PDB file of C-alpha atoms in Angstrom:
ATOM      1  CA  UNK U   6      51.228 104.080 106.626  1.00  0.00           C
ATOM      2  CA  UNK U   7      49.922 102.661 103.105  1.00  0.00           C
ATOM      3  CA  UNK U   8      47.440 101.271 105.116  1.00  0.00           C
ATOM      4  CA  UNK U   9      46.169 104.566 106.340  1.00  0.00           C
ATOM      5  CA  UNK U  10      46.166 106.425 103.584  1.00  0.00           C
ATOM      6  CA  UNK U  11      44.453 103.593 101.267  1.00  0.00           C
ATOM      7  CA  UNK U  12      41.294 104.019 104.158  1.00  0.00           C
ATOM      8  CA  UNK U  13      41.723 107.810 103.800  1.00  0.00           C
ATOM      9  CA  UNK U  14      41.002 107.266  99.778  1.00  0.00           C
ATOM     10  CA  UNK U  15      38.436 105.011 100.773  1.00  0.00           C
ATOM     11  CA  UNK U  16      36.392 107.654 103.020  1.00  0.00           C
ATOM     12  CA  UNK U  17      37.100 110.068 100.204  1.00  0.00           C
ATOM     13  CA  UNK U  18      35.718 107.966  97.777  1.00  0.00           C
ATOM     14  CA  UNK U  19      32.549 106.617  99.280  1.00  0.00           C
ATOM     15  CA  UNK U  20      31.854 110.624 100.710  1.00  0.00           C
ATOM     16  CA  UNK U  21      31.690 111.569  96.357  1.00  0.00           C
ATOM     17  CA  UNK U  22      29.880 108.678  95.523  1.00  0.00           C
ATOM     18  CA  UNK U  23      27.454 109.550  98.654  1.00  0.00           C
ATOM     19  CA  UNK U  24      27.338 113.283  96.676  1.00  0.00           C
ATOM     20  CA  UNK U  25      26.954 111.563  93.646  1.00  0.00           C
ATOM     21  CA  UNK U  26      24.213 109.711  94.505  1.00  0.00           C
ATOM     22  CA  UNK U  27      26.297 106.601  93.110  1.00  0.00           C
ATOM     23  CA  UNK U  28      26.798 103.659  95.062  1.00  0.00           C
ATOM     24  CA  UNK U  29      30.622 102.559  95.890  1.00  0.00           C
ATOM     25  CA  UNK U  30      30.779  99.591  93.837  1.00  0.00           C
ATOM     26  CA  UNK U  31      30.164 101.658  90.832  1.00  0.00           C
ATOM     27  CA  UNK U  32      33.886 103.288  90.969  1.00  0.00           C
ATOM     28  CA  UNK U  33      36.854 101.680  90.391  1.00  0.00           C
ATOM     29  CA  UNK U  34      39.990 102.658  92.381  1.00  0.00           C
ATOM     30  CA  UNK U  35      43.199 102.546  90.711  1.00  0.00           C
ATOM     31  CA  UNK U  36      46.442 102.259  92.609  1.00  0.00           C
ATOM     32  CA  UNK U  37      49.165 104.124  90.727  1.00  0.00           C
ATOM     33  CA  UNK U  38      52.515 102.097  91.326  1.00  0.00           C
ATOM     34  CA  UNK U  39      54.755 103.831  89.040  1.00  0.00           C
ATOM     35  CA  UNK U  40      58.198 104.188  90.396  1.00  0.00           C
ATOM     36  CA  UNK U  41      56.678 101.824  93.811  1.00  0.00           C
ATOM     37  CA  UNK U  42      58.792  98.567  95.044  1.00  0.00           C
ATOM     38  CA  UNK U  43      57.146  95.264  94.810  1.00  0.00           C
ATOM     39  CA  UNK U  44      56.858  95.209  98.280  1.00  0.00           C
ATOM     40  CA  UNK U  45      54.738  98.314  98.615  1.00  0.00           C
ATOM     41  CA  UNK U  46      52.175  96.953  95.664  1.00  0.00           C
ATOM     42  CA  UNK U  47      51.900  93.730  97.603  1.00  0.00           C
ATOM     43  CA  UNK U  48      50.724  95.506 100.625  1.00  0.00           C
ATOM     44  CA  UNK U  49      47.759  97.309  99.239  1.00  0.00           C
ATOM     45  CA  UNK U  50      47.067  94.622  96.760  1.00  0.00           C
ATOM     46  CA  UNK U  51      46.895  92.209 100.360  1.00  0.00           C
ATOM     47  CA  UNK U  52      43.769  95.193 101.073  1.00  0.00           C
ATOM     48  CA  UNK U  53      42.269  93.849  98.537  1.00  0.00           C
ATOM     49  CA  UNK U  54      43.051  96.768  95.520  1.00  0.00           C
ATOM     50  CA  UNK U  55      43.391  94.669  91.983  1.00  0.00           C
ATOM     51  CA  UNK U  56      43.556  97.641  89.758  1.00  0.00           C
ATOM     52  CA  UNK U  57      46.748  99.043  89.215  1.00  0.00           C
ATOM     53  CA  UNK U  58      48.266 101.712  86.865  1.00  0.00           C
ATOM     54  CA  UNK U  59      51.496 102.065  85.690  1.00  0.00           C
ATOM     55  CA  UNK U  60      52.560 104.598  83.320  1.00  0.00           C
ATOM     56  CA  UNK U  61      56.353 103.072  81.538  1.00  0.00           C
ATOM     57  CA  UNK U  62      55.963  99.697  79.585  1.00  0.00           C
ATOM     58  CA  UNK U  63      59.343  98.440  81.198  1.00  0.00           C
ATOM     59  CA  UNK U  64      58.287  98.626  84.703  1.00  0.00           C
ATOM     60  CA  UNK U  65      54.588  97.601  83.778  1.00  0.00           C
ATOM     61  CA  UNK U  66      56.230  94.436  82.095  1.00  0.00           C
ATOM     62  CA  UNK U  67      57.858  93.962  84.997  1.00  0.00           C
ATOM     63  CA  UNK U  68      55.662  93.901  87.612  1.00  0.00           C
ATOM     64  CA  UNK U  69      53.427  91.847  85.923  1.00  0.00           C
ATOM     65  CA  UNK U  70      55.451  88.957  86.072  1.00  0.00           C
ATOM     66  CA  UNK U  71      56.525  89.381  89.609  1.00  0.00           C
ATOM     67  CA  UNK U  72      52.723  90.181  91.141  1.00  0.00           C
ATOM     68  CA  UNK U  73      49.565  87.411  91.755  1.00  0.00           C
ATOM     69  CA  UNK U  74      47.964  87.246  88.447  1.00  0.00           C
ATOM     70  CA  UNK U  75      44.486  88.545  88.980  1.00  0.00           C
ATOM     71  CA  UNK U  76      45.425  92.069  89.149  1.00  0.00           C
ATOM     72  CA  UNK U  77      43.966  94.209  86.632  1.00  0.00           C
ATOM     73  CA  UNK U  78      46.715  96.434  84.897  1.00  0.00           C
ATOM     74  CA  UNK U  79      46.267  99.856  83.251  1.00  0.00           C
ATOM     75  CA  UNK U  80      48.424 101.521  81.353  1.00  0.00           C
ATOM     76  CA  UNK U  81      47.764 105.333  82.494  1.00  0.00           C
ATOM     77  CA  UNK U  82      51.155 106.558  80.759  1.00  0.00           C
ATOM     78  CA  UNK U  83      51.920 108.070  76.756  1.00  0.00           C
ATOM     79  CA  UNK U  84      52.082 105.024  74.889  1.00  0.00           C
ATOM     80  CA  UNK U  85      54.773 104.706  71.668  1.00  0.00           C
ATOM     81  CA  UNK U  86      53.357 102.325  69.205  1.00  0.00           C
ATOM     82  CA  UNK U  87      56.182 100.000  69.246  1.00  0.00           C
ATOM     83  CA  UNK U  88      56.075  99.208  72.580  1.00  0.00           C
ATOM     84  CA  UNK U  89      52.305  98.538  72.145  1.00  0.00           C
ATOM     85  CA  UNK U  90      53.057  94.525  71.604  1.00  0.00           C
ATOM     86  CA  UNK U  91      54.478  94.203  75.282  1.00  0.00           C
ATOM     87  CA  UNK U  92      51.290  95.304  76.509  1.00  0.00           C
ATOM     88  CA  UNK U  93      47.831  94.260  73.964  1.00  0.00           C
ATOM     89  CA  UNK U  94      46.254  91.051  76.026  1.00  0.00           C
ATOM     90  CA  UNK U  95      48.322  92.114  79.192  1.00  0.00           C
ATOM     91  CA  UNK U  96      46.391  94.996  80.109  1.00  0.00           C
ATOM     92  CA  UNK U  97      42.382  95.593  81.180  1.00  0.00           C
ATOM     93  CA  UNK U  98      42.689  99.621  79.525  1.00  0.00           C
ATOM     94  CA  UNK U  99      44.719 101.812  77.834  1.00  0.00           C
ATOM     95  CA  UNK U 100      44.358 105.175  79.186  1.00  0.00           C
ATOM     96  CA  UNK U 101      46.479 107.239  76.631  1.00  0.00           C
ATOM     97  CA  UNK U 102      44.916 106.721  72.934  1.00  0.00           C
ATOM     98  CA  UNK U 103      45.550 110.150  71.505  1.00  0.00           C
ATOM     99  CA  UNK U 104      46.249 109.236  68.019  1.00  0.00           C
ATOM    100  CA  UNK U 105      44.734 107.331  64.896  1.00  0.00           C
ATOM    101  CA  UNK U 106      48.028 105.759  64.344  1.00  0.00           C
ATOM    102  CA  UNK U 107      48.653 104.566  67.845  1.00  0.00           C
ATOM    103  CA  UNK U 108      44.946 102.902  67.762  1.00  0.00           C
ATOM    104  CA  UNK U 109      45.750 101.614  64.667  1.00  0.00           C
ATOM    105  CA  UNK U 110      48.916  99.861  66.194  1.00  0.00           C
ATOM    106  CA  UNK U 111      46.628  98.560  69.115  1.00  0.00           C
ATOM    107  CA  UNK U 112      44.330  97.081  66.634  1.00  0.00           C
ATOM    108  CA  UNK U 113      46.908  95.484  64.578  1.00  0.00           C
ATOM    109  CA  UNK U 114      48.332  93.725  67.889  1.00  0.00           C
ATOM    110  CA  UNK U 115      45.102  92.970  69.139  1.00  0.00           C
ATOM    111  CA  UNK U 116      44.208  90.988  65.945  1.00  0.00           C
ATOM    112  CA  UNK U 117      47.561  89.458  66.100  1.00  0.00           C
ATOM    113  CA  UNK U 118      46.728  88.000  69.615  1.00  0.00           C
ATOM    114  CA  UNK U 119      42.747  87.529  68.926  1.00  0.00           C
ATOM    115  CA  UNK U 120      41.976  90.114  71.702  1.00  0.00           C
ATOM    116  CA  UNK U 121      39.313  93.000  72.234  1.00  0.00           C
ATOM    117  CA  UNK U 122      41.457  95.726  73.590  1.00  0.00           C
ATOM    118  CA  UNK U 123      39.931  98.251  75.978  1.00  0.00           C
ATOM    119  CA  UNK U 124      40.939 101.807  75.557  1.00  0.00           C
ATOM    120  CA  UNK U 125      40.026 105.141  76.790  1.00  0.00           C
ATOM    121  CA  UNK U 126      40.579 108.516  73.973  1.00  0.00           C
ATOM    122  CA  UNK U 127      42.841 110.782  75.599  1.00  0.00           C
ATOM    123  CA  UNK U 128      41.890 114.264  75.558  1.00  0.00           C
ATOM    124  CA  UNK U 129      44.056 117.395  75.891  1.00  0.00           C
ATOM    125  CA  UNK U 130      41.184 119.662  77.283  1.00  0.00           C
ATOM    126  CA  UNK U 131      43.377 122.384  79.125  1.00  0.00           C
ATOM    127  CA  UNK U 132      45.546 122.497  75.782  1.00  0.00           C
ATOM    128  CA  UNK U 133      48.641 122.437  78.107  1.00  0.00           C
ATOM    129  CA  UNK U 134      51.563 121.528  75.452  1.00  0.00           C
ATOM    130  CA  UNK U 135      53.505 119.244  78.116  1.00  0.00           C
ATOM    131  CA  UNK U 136      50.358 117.176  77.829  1.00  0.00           C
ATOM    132  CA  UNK U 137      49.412 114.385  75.399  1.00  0.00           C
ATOM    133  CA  UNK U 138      46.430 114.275  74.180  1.00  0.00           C
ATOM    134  CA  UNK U 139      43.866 115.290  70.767  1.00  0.00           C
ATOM    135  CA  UNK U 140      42.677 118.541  70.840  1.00  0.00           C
ATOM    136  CA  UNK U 141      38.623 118.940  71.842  1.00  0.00           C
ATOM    137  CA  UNK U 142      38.522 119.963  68.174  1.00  0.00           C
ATOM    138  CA  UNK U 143      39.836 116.530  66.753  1.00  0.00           C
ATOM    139  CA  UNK U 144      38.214 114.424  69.822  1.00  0.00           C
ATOM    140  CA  UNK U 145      34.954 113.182  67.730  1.00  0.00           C
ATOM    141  CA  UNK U 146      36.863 112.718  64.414  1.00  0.00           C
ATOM    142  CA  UNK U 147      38.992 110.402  66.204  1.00  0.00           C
ATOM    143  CA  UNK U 148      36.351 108.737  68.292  1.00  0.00           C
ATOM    144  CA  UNK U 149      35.164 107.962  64.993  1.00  0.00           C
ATOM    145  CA  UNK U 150      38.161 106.737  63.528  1.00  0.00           C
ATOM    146  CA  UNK U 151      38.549 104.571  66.531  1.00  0.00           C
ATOM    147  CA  UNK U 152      35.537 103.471  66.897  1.00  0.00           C
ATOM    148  CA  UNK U 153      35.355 101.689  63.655  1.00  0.00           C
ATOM    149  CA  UNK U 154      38.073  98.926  64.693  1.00  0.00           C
ATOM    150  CA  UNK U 155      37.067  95.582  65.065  1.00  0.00           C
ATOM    151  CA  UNK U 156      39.743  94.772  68.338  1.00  0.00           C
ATOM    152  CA  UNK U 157      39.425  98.259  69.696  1.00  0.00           C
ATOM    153  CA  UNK U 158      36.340  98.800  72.266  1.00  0.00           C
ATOM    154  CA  UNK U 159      36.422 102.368  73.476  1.00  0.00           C
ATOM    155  CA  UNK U 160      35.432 102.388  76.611  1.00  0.00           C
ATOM    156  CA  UNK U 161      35.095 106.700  77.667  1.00  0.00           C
ATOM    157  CA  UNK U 162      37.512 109.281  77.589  1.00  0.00           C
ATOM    158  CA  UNK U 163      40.562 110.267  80.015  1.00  0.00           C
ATOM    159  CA  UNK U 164      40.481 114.249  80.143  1.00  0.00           C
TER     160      UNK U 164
END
């Protein structure tokens, strides 16, 4: 059934990028595994998927040590800065950077461990309070902010 599905993504995926005018390789393809059994990663990682997201530190620490190690792990979840150590050098992106503070946190980490850590600024566009997120209003300010750290590379926004 994964099996299907994953090729059901796939045709969905290569029909935007045909839209798009973009060419497949371009896009990256993220399997979310939060709350998934080992078992079920391991069978769409064996179709070749090596990006995966997980959005709780505990499980993402987790399945890190249990899966092959060229997977490429995102953190798509609200981060708290002191679980930030468990994760700086373990992860390709950081999808959840709403705050100076927690990108300050990042950067101390990532200095700590003499990494470049990849994040994304995470806006709150629909303004939906059970969202995280930096208002539009405060989304340049903090790009700024962020920007200026020497083991922070912003890499786009997540929206």
């Amino acid at each position: 059934m994964l099996k299907d599905n994953l090729k059901n993504v796939e045709e969905r995926v290569q029909e935007a990028c045909d839209r798009a005018g973009r060419k497949r390789e371009e896009v990256t393809l993220i399997a979310v595994s939060k709350t998934k059994p080992i078992e079920m990663l391991q069978e769409i990682y064996d179709e070749n998927i090596r990006d995966f997201g997980e959005n709780k530190v505990q499980e993402l620490c987790d399945k890190i040590e249990k899966m092959p190690k060229d997977i490429k792990w995102h953190m798509i979840g609200h981060l708290q800065r002191n679980k930030v150590k468990y994760i700086v050098g373990q992860v390709a992106l950081i999808h959840s950077v709403d705050s100076l503070r927690l990108a300050e946190q990042i950067e101390h980490e990532a200095a700590k461990a003499d990494t470049i850590m990849n994040v994304l600024i995470e806006v709150n566009v629909a303004g939906e309070e059970s969202k995280f997120g930096t208002t539009c209003n405060e989304a340049i300010e903090l790009v700024r902010a962020v920007a200026a750290l020497k083991h922070v590379k912003i890499k786009g926004l997540m929206t």
